[in-house]
CSV table of C-alpha atoms in Angstrom, one decimal:
chain,number,residue,atom,x,y,z
A,50,MET,CA,67.1,33.9,31.8
A,51,LYS,CA,65.3,33.0,35.3
A,52,ASN,CA,62.6,34.5,34.4
A,53,ASN,CA,61.7,32.9,31.0
A,54,ILE,CA,62.6,30.1,33.5
A,55,TYR,CA,60.5,31.2,36.2
A,56,GLN,CA,57.1,31.6,33.4
A,57,THR,CA,57.8,28.8,32.2
A,58,LEU,CA,57.3,26.9,35.0
A,59,GLU,CA,54.3,29.1,35.8
A,60,GLN,CA,53.2,27.8,32.9
A,61,ILE,CA,53.9,24.3,33.6
A,62,ASN,CA,52.2,24.4,36.5
A,63,GLN,CA,48.8,25.8,35.5
A,64,LEU,CA,48.5,22.7,33.0
A,65,ASN,CA,48.7,21.3,36.1
A,66,ARG,CA,46.1,23.0,37.7
A,67,GLU,CA,44.6,22.2,34.8
A,68,VAL,CA,44.7,17.9,35.1
A,69,VAL,CA,43.5,17.7,38.4
A,70,ARG,CA,40.7,20.0,37.3
A,71,LEU,CA,39.6,18.3,34.4
A,72,ALA,CA,41.0,14.7,36.5
A,73,GLY,CA,38.4,15.9,39.4
A,74,LYS,CA,35.1,16.0,36.3
A,75,GLY,CA,36.3,12.5,35.2
A,76,GLU,CA,37.5,14.2,31.8
A,77,ILE,CA,40.3,11.8,31.5
A,78,GLU,CA,41.8,11.4,28.3
A,79,GLN,CA,42.4,15.8,28.1
A,80,ALA,CA,43.3,15.8,31.2
A,81,ILE,CA,46.4,13.2,30.2
A,82,SER,CA,46.3,14.9,26.5
A,83,THR,CA,46.8,18.1,29.2
A,84,THR,CA,49.8,16.3,31.3
A,85,GLN,CA,52.1,15.0,28.8
A,86,GLU,CA,51.5,18.5,27.4
A,87,ALA,CA,53.1,20.0,30.7
A,88,ILE,CA,56.2,17.0,30.6
A,89,LYS,CA,57.1,18.0,26.6
A,90,LEU,CA,57.1,21.1,28.3
A,91,THR,CA,59.0,21.1,30.7
A,92,ARG,CA,61.3,18.3,29.0
A,93,GLU,CA,62.6,20.6,26.7
A,94,LYS,CA,63.2,24.1,28.6
A,95,VAL,CA,63.2,23.2,32.2
A,96,GLY,CA,65.4,19.4,32.6
A,97,GLU,CA,65.3,16.7,35.4
A,98,HIS,CA,62.2,19.2,37.8
A,99,LYS,CA,60.0,18.4,40.8
A,100,VAL,CA,57.7,19.5,38.4
A,101,LEU,CA,58.5,17.2,35.8
A,102,ALA,CA,58.8,14.1,38.4
A,103,ASP,CA,54.9,15.7,39.5
A,104,SER,CA,54.1,15.4,36.0
A,105,LEU,CA,55.0,11.8,35.2
A,106,ASN,CA,53.1,11.0,38.8
A,107,ASN,CA,50.2,12.6,37.8
A,108,LEU,CA,50.1,10.6,33.9
A,109,ALA,CA,50.9,7.4,36.7
A,110,GLU,CA,47.6,7.8,38.0
A,111,LEU,CA,45.3,8.7,35.3
A,112,TYR,CA,46.8,5.4,33.7
A,113,ARG,CA,45.8,3.7,35.9
A,114,ILE,CA,42.5,5.2,36.4
A,115,GLN,CA,41.9,3.8,32.8
A,116,GLY,CA,44.1,0.3,33.6
A,117,ASN,CA,47.0,0.8,31.4
A,118,TYR,CA,48.8,-0.1,34.2
A,119,ALA,CA,52.1,-1.8,31.1
A,120,ASP,CA,52.4,2.0,30.9
A,121,ALA,CA,51.4,3.6,34.2
A,122,GLN,CA,54.7,1.6,36.0
A,123,PRO,CA,57.9,2.8,34.0
A,124,LEU,CA,56.7,6.1,34.9
A,125,LEU,CA,56.3,5.3,38.4
A,126,ILE,CA,59.8,4.2,38.6
A,127,GLU,CA,60.7,7.2,36.7
A,128,THR,CA,59.1,9.3,38.6
A,129,LEU,CA,60.7,7.8,42.2
A,130,GLU,CA,64.3,7.9,40.0
A,131,ILE,CA,64.2,10.9,39.5
A,132,ARG,CA,63.2,12.4,43.5
A,133,LYS,CA,65.7,10.4,44.7
A,134,ARG,CA,68.6,12.2,42.5
A,135,LEU,CA,66.6,16.0,42.7
A,136,LEU,CA,65.6,15.5,47.3
A,137,GLU,CA,66.7,14.1,50.1
A,138,GLU,CA,66.8,10.1,50.2
A,139,THR,CA,64.0,10.9,53.6
A,140,HIS,CA,62.2,13.7,51.6
A,141,PRO,CA,57.7,13.6,51.5
A,142,ASP,CA,58.0,13.4,48.4
A,143,ILE,CA,59.7,9.5,47.8
A,144,ALA,CA,57.6,8.7,50.4
A,145,GLN,CA,54.7,9.2,48.5
A,146,SER,CA,55.9,7.4,45.0
A,147,LEU,CA,57.1,4.6,47.3
A,148,ASN,CA,53.2,4.2,48.0
A,149,ASN,CA,52.5,4.6,44.7
A,150,LEU,CA,54.4,1.8,43.6
A,151,ALA,CA,53.0,0.0,46.4
A,152,ALA,CA,49.5,0.2,45.2
A,153,PHE,CA,51.0,-0.4,41.6
A,154,TYR,CA,52.0,-3.3,43.2
A,155,VAL,CA,48.2,-4.8,44.9
A,156,ILE,CA,46.3,-4.5,41.3
A,157,GLN,CA,49.8,-6.5,40.0
A,158,GLY,CA,48.8,-8.5,42.3
A,159,ASN,CA,52.4,-8.6,43.4
A,160,TYR,CA,51.8,-8.4,47.4
A,161,SER,CA,55.3,-9.3,49.1
A,162,GLU,CA,56.8,-6.3,47.0
A,163,ALA,CA,53.4,-4.0,47.6
A,164,GLU,CA,54.7,-4.8,51.3
A,165,ASN,CA,58.0,-3.7,51.1
A,166,TYR,CA,57.9,-0.1,49.8
A,167,PHE,CA,54.9,0.3,52.1
A,168,PHE,CA,56.8,0.2,54.7
A,169,LYS,CA,59.7,2.2,53.3
A,170,ALA,CA,57.2,4.5,52.6
A,171,LEU,CA,55.7,4.4,56.8
A,172,HIS,CA,59.4,4.5,57.6
A,173,LEU,CA,59.6,8.1,56.2
A,174,TRP,CA,56.3,9.5,56.6
A,175,LYS,CA,57.0,8.2,60.5
A,176,ILE,CA,60.7,10.5,60.7
A,177,HIS,CA,57.6,14.2,59.3
A,178,LEU,CA,55.1,12.6,60.6
A,179,GLY,CA,55.2,11.5,63.6
A,180,GLU,CA,54.3,8.2,65.1
A,181,GLU,CA,50.6,9.6,64.5
A,182,HIS,CA,48.6,11.3,62.1
A,183,GLU,CA,46.5,10.4,60.1
A,184,ASP,CA,48.1,9.4,56.5
A,185,ILE,CA,50.6,7.5,59.0
A,186,ALA,CA,46.9,5.6,59.5
A,187,THR,CA,46.2,5.1,56.1
A,188,ILE,CA,49.0,3.3,55.5
A,189,LEU,CA,49.1,1.4,57.6
A,190,SER,CA,45.5,-0.1,57.2
A,191,ASN,CA,47.0,-0.3,53.2
A,192,ILE,CA,49.1,-3.5,54.6
A,193,ALA,CA,46.2,-5.3,56.8
A,194,GLU,CA,44.3,-4.9,53.3
A,195,VAL,CA,48.0,-6.3,51.6
A,196,TYR,CA,48.2,-9.3,54.9
A,197,ARG,CA,43.7,-9.8,54.5
A,198,GLU,CA,45.2,-10.3,50.0
A,199,GLN,CA,47.5,-12.9,51.5
A,200,GLY,CA,45.3,-14.8,53.9
A,201,ARG,CA,47.3,-13.7,56.6
A,202,TYR,CA,43.5,-12.6,58.8
A,203,ARG,CA,45.9,-12.4,62.3
A,204,GLU,CA,47.8,-9.7,60.9
A,205,SER,CA,45.1,-8.1,59.7
A,206,GLU,CA,43.3,-7.6,62.5
A,207,GLN,CA,45.7,-6.5,64.6
A,208,MET,CA,47.2,-3.5,62.3
A,209,HIS,CA,43.2,-3.2,61.2
A,210,PHE,CA,42.7,-2.5,65.1
A,211,GLN,CA,46.4,-0.4,65.2
A,212,THR,CA,44.5,1.7,62.6
A,213,LEU,CA,41.5,2.0,64.8
A,214,ASN,CA,43.0,3.2,67.9
A,215,MET,CA,45.1,5.9,65.9
A,216,ARG,CA,42.2,7.7,64.2
A,217,LYS,CA,40.4,7.3,66.7
A,218,SER,CA,43.0,9.4,69.1
A,219,LEU,CA,43.0,12.0,66.2
A,220,PHE,CA,39.7,11.8,65.1
A,221,GLY,CA,37.4,10.3,68.3
A,222,ASP,CA,35.4,7.8,68.6
A,223,GLU,CA,33.1,8.6,65.5
A,224,HIS,CA,34.3,10.2,62.3
A,225,PRO,CA,34.3,8.3,58.6
A,226,GLU,CA,37.4,7.3,58.7
A,227,VAL,CA,36.4,5.3,62.5
A,228,ALA,CA,33.8,3.8,60.3
A,229,GLN,CA,36.0,3.2,57.3
A,230,SER,CA,38.3,1.0,59.9
A,231,LEU,CA,35.5,-1.0,61.0
A,232,ASP,CA,33.8,-1.5,58.2
A,233,SER,CA,37.8,-2.6,57.2
A,234,LEU,CA,37.8,-5.5,60.0
A,235,ALA,CA,33.8,-6.6,59.4
A,236,THR,CA,35.1,-7.2,56.4
A,237,ILE,CA,38.7,-9.6,58.0
A,238,TYR,CA,36.1,-11.4,59.9
A,239,GLU,CA,33.4,-12.0,57.0
A,240,ASN,CA,36.3,-13.9,55.5
A,241,GLN,CA,37.0,-16.1,58.4
A,242,ALA,CA,33.0,-16.8,58.7
A,243,ARG,CA,33.2,-14.5,61.8
A,244,TYR,CA,29.1,-13.4,60.9
A,245,GLN,CA,28.1,-11.8,64.3
A,246,GLU,CA,31.5,-10.3,64.7
A,247,SER,CA,31.2,-9.0,61.1
A,248,GLU,CA,27.8,-7.8,61.3
A,249,THR,CA,28.4,-5.5,64.7
A,250,MET,CA,31.3,-4.1,63.0
A,251,HIS,CA,29.4,-3.2,59.9
A,252,LEU,CA,26.4,-2.1,61.8
A,253,GLN,CA,28.2,0.5,63.9
A,254,ALA,CA,30.3,1.3,60.4
A,255,LEU,CA,26.2,1.9,59.4
A,256,ALA,CA,25.7,3.9,62.7
A,257,MET,CA,27.9,6.8,62.8
A,258,ARG,CA,28.7,7.3,58.7
A,259,LYS,CA,24.7,8.5,59.2
A,260,LYS,CA,25.4,10.5,61.9
A,261,CYS,CA,28.2,11.8,61.0
A,262,LEU,CA,28.1,12.3,57.3
A,263,GLY,CA,23.7,12.6,57.1
A,264,GLU,CA,21.5,9.9,56.4
A,265,GLU,CA,21.9,10.8,53.0
A,266,HIS,CA,25.7,10.5,52.0
A,267,TRP,CA,26.8,7.8,49.3
A,268,LEU,CA,29.1,6.4,52.1
A,269,VAL,CA,26.2,6.0,53.6
A,270,GLY,CA,25.3,3.2,50.1
A,271,VAL,CA,29.3,1.9,50.5
A,272,SER,CA,27.9,0.8,54.3
A,273,PHE,CA,24.4,-0.4,53.1
A,274,ASN,CA,26.6,-2.9,50.1
A,275,ASN,CA,28.8,-4.0,52.7
A,276,LEU,CA,25.9,-4.9,55.0
A,277,ALA,CA,24.9,-7.2,51.6
A,278,SER,CA,27.7,-8.5,50.5
A,279,LEU,CA,28.1,-10.2,54.3
A,280,TYR,CA,24.1,-11.5,54.5
A,281,ASN,CA,25.3,-12.2,50.6
A,282,SER,CA,28.2,-15.0,52.3
A,283,GLN,CA,25.5,-15.8,55.1
A,284,GLY,CA,22.7,-17.1,52.6
A,285,ARG,CA,20.7,-14.3,53.3
A,286,PHE,CA,19.3,-13.3,50.0
A,287,SER,CA,17.0,-11.6,50.2
A,288,GLU,CA,17.8,-8.9,53.0
A,289,ALA,CA,21.0,-9.1,50.4
A,290,GLU,CA,18.7,-8.0,47.4
A,291,ASP,CA,16.8,-5.6,50.2
A,292,TYR,CA,20.4,-3.5,51.4
A,293,TYR,CA,21.7,-3.9,48.1
A,294,THR,CA,18.7,-2.2,46.2
A,295,GLN,CA,18.6,0.7,49.2
A,296,ALA,CA,22.8,1.1,48.8
A,297,LEU,CA,22.1,1.1,44.2
A,298,GLU,CA,19.5,4.4,45.3
A,299,LEU,CA,21.2,5.8,47.9
A,300,CYS,CA,24.3,6.2,45.6
A,301,LYS,CA,22.1,7.1,41.9
A,302,LYS,CA,20.9,10.4,44.6
A,303,CYS,CA,24.0,11.3,45.9
A,304,LEU,CA,25.6,10.7,43.1
A,305,GLY,CA,23.9,12.1,40.6
A,306,ASN,CA,25.5,10.1,37.5
A,307,GLU,CA,23.7,6.8,37.0
A,308,GLU,CA,26.9,5.3,34.8
A,309,HIS,CA,29.6,6.1,37.5
A,310,PRO,CA,32.2,3.3,38.8
A,311,HIS,CA,30.1,2.7,42.3
A,312,ILE,CA,26.6,2.4,40.7
A,313,ALA,CA,28.4,-0.2,38.4
A,314,THR,CA,29.7,-2.4,41.4
A,315,ILE,CA,26.9,-2.1,43.3
A,316,LEU,CA,24.7,-3.7,40.1
A,317,ASN,CA,27.1,-6.3,40.2
A,318,ASN,CA,27.0,-8.0,43.5
A,319,LEU,CA,23.6,-7.5,43.2
A,320,GLY,CA,24.2,-9.5,39.8
A,321,ASP,CA,25.7,-12.1,42.4
A,322,THR,CA,22.4,-12.1,44.5
A,323,TYR,CA,19.9,-12.8,41.7
A,324,LYS,CA,22.6,-16.1,41.0
A,325,GLU,CA,22.8,-17.3,44.5
A,326,GLN,CA,18.9,-17.1,44.2
A,327,GLY,CA,18.7,-19.2,40.9
A,328,HIS,CA,16.9,-15.5,39.3
A,329,TYR,CA,19.6,-15.8,36.1
A,330,ALA,CA,16.7,-13.4,33.2
A,331,ASP,CA,17.9,-10.9,36.8
A,332,ALA,CA,21.4,-11.9,37.1
A,333,GLU,CA,21.5,-11.8,33.4
A,334,LYS,CA,19.7,-8.1,33.4
A,335,THR,CA,21.8,-6.5,36.3
A,336,HIS,CA,24.9,-8.2,35.1
A,337,LEU,CA,24.7,-6.5,31.8
A,338,GLN,CA,23.4,-3.3,33.4
A,339,ALA,CA,27.1,-3.7,35.5
A,340,LEU,CA,28.7,-3.9,32.2
A,341,ALA,CA,27.5,-1.7,29.8
A,342,ILE,CA,28.2,1.4,32.3
A,343,ARG,CA,31.9,0.5,33.0
A,344,LYS,CA,32.1,0.0,29.2
A,345,THR,CA,31.0,3.4,28.7
A,346,ILE,CA,33.7,4.6,31.5
A,347,PHE,CA,36.4,3.0,31.1
A,348,GLY,CA,35.9,1.6,27.4
A,349,GLU,CA,36.1,-2.2,25.6
A,350,GLU,CA,39.2,-2.7,27.6
A,351,HIS,CA,40.0,-2.2,31.1
A,352,LEU,CA,39.7,-4.9,34.1
A,353,GLU,CA,36.6,-3.5,35.9
A,354,VAL,CA,34.9,-4.1,32.2
A,355,ALA,CA,36.9,-8.1,32.4
A,356,GLN,CA,35.4,-8.3,35.9
A,357,SER,CA,31.5,-8.4,34.3
A,358,LEU,CA,32.6,-10.3,31.9
A,359,SER,CA,33.6,-12.8,34.4
A,360,ASN,CA,30.9,-11.9,36.3
A,361,LEU,CA,28.4,-12.1,33.5
A,362,ALA,CA,29.6,-16.1,32.6
A,363,ASP,CA,29.5,-17.9,35.8
A,364,VAL,CA,25.2,-16.7,35.3
A,365,TYR,CA,25.6,-18.9,32.1
A,366,LEU,CA,27.7,-21.5,33.9
A,367,PHE,CA,24.7,-21.7,36.9
A,368,GLN,CA,22.4,-22.7,33.7
A,369,GLY,CA,24.4,-24.9,31.7
A,370,LEU,CA,25.2,-23.0,29.3
A,371,TYR,CA,29.2,-24.2,29.2
A,372,LEU,CA,29.9,-22.2,25.2
A,373,LYS,CA,28.9,-19.7,26.2
A,374,ALA,CA,29.8,-19.7,29.5
A,375,GLU,CA,33.0,-19.9,27.5
A,376,GLN,CA,32.9,-18.0,25.4
A,377,VAL,CA,32.9,-15.0,27.3
A,378,TYR,CA,35.4,-16.0,30.0
A,379,GLN,CA,37.4,-15.9,27.1
A,380,GLN,CA,37.1,-12.3,26.6
A,381,ALA,CA,37.7,-11.5,30.0
A,382,TYR,CA,40.8,-13.5,29.7
A,383,GLU,CA,41.9,-11.2,26.8
A,384,ILE,CA,41.8,-8.2,28.5
A,385,ARG,CA,42.9,-9.4,32.0
A,386,LYS,CA,47.0,-10.4,29.5
A,387,LEU,CA,46.3,-7.4,27.7
A,388,PHE,CA,47.6,-6.0,31.7
A,389,LEU,CA,48.7,-8.8,34.6
A,390,ASN,CA,51.2,-10.4,34.4
A,391,PRO,CA,50.7,-13.9,33.5
A,392,GLU,CA,50.6,-14.8,37.9
A,393,HIS,CA,47.7,-12.6,38.8
A,394,PRO,CA,45.3,-14.1,40.6
A,395,ASP,CA,42.4,-12.5,38.2
A,396,ILE,CA,45.1,-14.2,35.6
A,397,ILE,CA,45.0,-17.8,37.6
A,398,LYS,CA,41.1,-17.7,38.6
A,399,ASN,CA,40.6,-17.3,34.2
A,400,LEU,CA,41.8,-20.9,34.0
A,401,HIS,CA,40.6,-21.8,36.9
A,402,ASN,CA,37.3,-21.2,35.3
A,403,PHE,CA,38.1,-22.9,32.0
A,404,ALA,CA,39.2,-26.0,33.6
A,405,VAL,CA,36.0,-25.7,35.8
A,406,ILE,CA,34.5,-25.5,32.4
A,407,TYR,CA,36.2,-28.2,30.9
A,408,ILE,CA,35.1,-30.3,33.4
A,409,TYR,CA,31.4,-30.7,32.9
A,410,LYS,CA,31.7,-31.2,29.3
A,411,GLY,CA,34.3,-34.7,30.2
A,412,SER,CA,37.5,-32.8,28.9
A,413,TYR,CA,39.0,-34.3,32.5
A,414,GLN,CA,42.6,-34.6,31.1
A,415,ALA,CA,42.7,-30.8,30.4
A,416,ALA,CA,41.8,-29.9,33.6
A,417,LYS,CA,43.1,-31.9,35.7
A,418,SER,CA,46.8,-29.6,33.5
A,419,ILE,CA,45.6,-26.2,34.0
A,420,TYR,CA,44.7,-27.4,38.2
A,421,LEU,CA,48.0,-28.2,38.1
A,422,LYS,CA,49.6,-25.4,36.5
A,423,THR,CA,47.5,-22.7,38.9
A,424,LEU,CA,48.5,-25.2,42.4
A,425,SER,CA,51.8,-24.0,41.4
A,426,ILE,CA,51.3,-20.4,41.3
A,427,TYR,CA,49.4,-20.8,44.5
A,428,GLU,CA,52.7,-22.7,46.3
A,429,LYS,CA,55.0,-20.2,44.3
A,430,ILE,CA,52.9,-17.2,45.4
A,431,HIS,CA,51.5,-17.9,48.2
A,432,GLY,CA,52.8,-21.9,49.1
A,433,THR,CA,50.6,-24.2,50.8
A,434,ASN,CA,48.9,-22.1,53.4
A,435,HIS,CA,46.3,-20.2,52.1
A,436,PRO,CA,42.7,-20.3,50.9
A,437,ASP,CA,43.3,-20.1,47.6
A,438,TYR,CA,45.4,-22.6,47.1
A,439,ALA,CA,42.9,-24.9,49.2
A,440,ASP,CA,40.4,-24.4,47.2
A,441,ASN,CA,43.0,-24.9,43.6
A,442,LEU,CA,43.6,-28.3,45.5
A,443,ASP,CA,39.8,-28.7,46.4
A,444,HIS,CA,39.3,-28.6,42.3
A,445,LEU,CA,41.6,-30.7,41.0
A,446,ALA,CA,40.1,-33.4,43.6
A,447,LEU,CA,37.0,-33.5,41.7
A,448,VAL,CA,39.2,-33.5,38.5
A,449,TYR,CA,40.8,-37.5,40.0
A,450,LEU,CA,36.8,-37.8,41.3
A,451,LYS,CA,35.8,-37.3,38.0
A,452,GLN,CA,37.9,-40.2,36.8
A,453,GLY,CA,36.9,-42.9,39.5
A,454,ASN,CA,40.2,-42.3,41.3
A,455,TYR,CA,39.1,-42.2,44.7
A,456,SER,CA,41.8,-42.7,46.5
A,457,GLN,CA,43.7,-39.7,44.7
A,458,ALA,CA,40.6,-37.6,45.5
A,459,GLU,CA,40.2,-38.2,49.3
A,460,GLN,CA,43.4,-38.0,50.2
A,461,LYS,CA,43.5,-34.3,48.1
A,462,TYR,CA,40.7,-33.9,50.0
A,463,LEU,CA,41.5,-34.4,53.7
A,464,THR,CA,45.1,-32.6,52.6
A,465,VAL,CA,42.5,-29.1,52.2
A,466,LEU,CA,40.6,-30.2,55.1
A,467,ALA,CA,43.6,-29.8,56.4
A,468,ILE,CA,44.7,-26.8,55.5
A,469,ARG,CA,40.9,-24.7,56.0
A,470,LYS,CA,40.9,-25.4,59.5
A,471,ASN,CA,45.0,-24.4,60.1
A,472,ILE,CA,43.5,-21.3,58.8
A,473,PHE,CA,40.1,-21.4,59.5
A,474,GLY,CA,39.4,-22.6,63.0
A,475,GLU,CA,37.1,-25.4,63.0
A,476,GLU,CA,33.8,-23.5,62.3
A,477,HIS,CA,34.0,-22.3,58.0
A,478,PRO,CA,31.8,-22.9,55.3
A,479,ASP,CA,34.8,-23.9,54.2
A,480,ILE,CA,35.4,-27.3,56.7
A,481,ILE,CA,31.2,-28.2,56.0
A,482,GLU,CA,32.3,-27.9,51.6
A,483,SER,CA,35.1,-30.1,52.7
A,484,LEU,CA,33.2,-33.0,54.7
A,485,ASN,CA,31.0,-33.1,52.0
A,486,ARG,CA,33.6,-33.6,49.8
A,487,ILE,CA,35.0,-36.2,51.9
A,488,ALA,CA,31.4,-37.6,52.4
A,489,GLU,CA,31.1,-38.3,49.1
A,490,ILE,CA,33.5,-40.3,47.9
A,491,TYR,CA,33.3,-42.5,50.7
A,492,ARG,CA,29.7,-42.3,49.7
A,493,LEU,CA,31.3,-43.9,45.8
A,494,GLN,CA,32.9,-46.3,47.9
A,495,GLY,CA,30.1,-47.9,49.6
A,496,ARG,CA,31.8,-46.8,52.8
A,497,TYR,CA,28.5,-45.9,54.0
A,498,ALA,CA,28.7,-45.6,58.6
A,499,GLN,CA,31.7,-43.0,57.7
A,500,VAL,CA,29.1,-40.8,55.4
A,501,GLU,CA,26.0,-40.5,57.7
A,502,ALA,CA,28.8,-39.8,60.9
A,503,ILE,CA,30.8,-37.4,58.8
A,504,HIS,CA,26.4,-35.7,57.3
A,505,LYS,CA,25.5,-35.2,60.9
A,506,GLU,CA,28.4,-34.1,61.8
A,507,ASN,CA,28.4,-31.6,58.7
A,508,TYR,CA,25.0,-30.6,59.3
A,509,ARG,CA,24.9,-29.3,63.0
A,510,LEU,CA,28.3,-27.0,61.9
A,511,ALA,CA,26.5,-25.6,59.1
A,512,LYS,CA,22.7,-25.1,61.3
A,513,ARG,CA,25.4,-23.5,64.2
A,514,LEU,CA,27.4,-20.8,61.3
A,515,LEU,CA,25.3,-20.4,59.0
A,516,GLY,CA,21.9,-20.6,59.8
A,517,GLU,CA,18.8,-23.7,59.5
A,518,MET,CA,17.3,-21.7,56.1
A,519,HIS,CA,20.6,-21.9,54.3
A,520,PRO,CA,20.5,-23.6,51.6
A,521,ASP,CA,23.8,-25.7,52.2
A,522,VAL,CA,22.0,-27.0,54.8
A,523,ALA,CA,19.4,-28.1,53.1
A,524,GLY,CA,21.9,-29.2,50.8
A,525,ILE,CA,23.3,-31.0,53.4
A,526,LEU,CA,20.3,-32.6,54.6
A,527,ASN,CA,18.9,-34.1,50.5
A,528,SER,CA,22.1,-35.6,50.4
A,529,LEU,CA,21.9,-37.4,53.6
A,530,ALA,CA,18.4,-38.4,52.4
A,531,VAL,CA,20.3,-40.0,49.5
A,532,LEU,CA,22.7,-41.1,51.9
A,533,TYR,CA,19.2,-43.7,52.8
A,534,ASP,CA,18.2,-44.0,50.1
A,535,ALA,CA,21.1,-46.2,48.6
A,536,GLN,CA,20.8,-48.6,51.6
A,537,PHE,CA,16.6,-49.0,50.9
A,538,LYS,CA,15.8,-46.4,54.4
A,539,TYR,CA,13.5,-45.4,52.5
A,540,ALA,CA,11.0,-43.8,55.2
A,541,GLU,CA,14.5,-42.3,56.4
A,542,ALA,CA,14.8,-41.2,53.0
A,543,GLU,CA,11.5,-39.4,52.3
A,544,LYS,CA,11.8,-37.3,55.8
A,545,LEU,CA,14.8,-35.5,54.4
A,546,PHE,CA,14.2,-35.1,50.8
A,547,ILE,CA,13.4,-31.5,49.6
């Protein structure tokens, strides 16, 4: 009898090894079929066993890759429960299950649960691995990213510095893992508009990857992509386009496959840069390329496909093609509803996009209804001191402005400004945007002296933060010119009109 079980277990282990091989080749459907065969065999011949938990965990990971989160979650929970019953409560496999569930909750946008499970996994891993280990560093980095997603930038920065120092202690000052920590810190700085610090970190990561991995490695392409993203945020579109192009060429060469998720991601980012420059034909073409790749890799219904559809719709929105934009946003929304809970950030973003469409169409009440709903969700998830809450409130204020309710609009815009200053400090692009909104309200109310003072202050801030050639700086000068024109100060207006 024992020999039969050993033979069965060896057969199951062979199936699991085949799953790893198939997944590595990108043959996900075949890997799923093989995993299901292993699970069926284990349930029938062995019963509850460690290899059953391993197979269930493999199947959950394959479903995650497919974007099939509804089927992945119960498998992750079952895996954890089996391991708890079979193993000691501090066993590393239980830590792995807790970590996998945490990663799943990140995908769902359930950051509080993700944080909870990551810390449980961290506690168990420290028991087995000690205070310093590469796996400990990885989970600290994951927690830091959860903080960043929640807008908890100070905590995220501290955690990433802890990770950075640990990786330097483990690997030395120059190592790909150290470069990853530098990139993560650079992203936090970019979120806070600390652009010089962000650029310094990204450039350090790029130089380190080139030194450790050579000039031609796909992770060097990742560094190019990250720098491009930073430059795009700063309005340095020419530099962003150049770095995205370098990233695209290098990744195509290194990955040996033009239909790869990383290629789609870079194309997606490049498309956004084209859009920001008003190159709508190029933007549409590039987003369609990314969409086609993602459909080939993931199928018609996947969250990556939904992202490409949403970005394509943004291009149509910028062109004033509201009906077309709404239709494509709807396609993205239908896919996201299949996989995400109603309070996921991407679902809320989709609702926000519909509201923007309604504003352009003059359906202010419909837009207001959506913004009030999403505002309530953001407050429930993040509280009121969060960038997403502030952004949503900013758009609600725009609805009041469009309806001619200037008092309500002013109140909301001032609240947004206060929240943003509390989060970002006095200098951030979102502060510039808030000041522009308040100036517009005052202009409509005929409070010209206050408008002029705000625009002048804002111009100095924007020029210092974004650089003299940024489109937002030009926009402020244009608004100031409009103000002078309304006051019949034509000579002063003429000097400023773009």
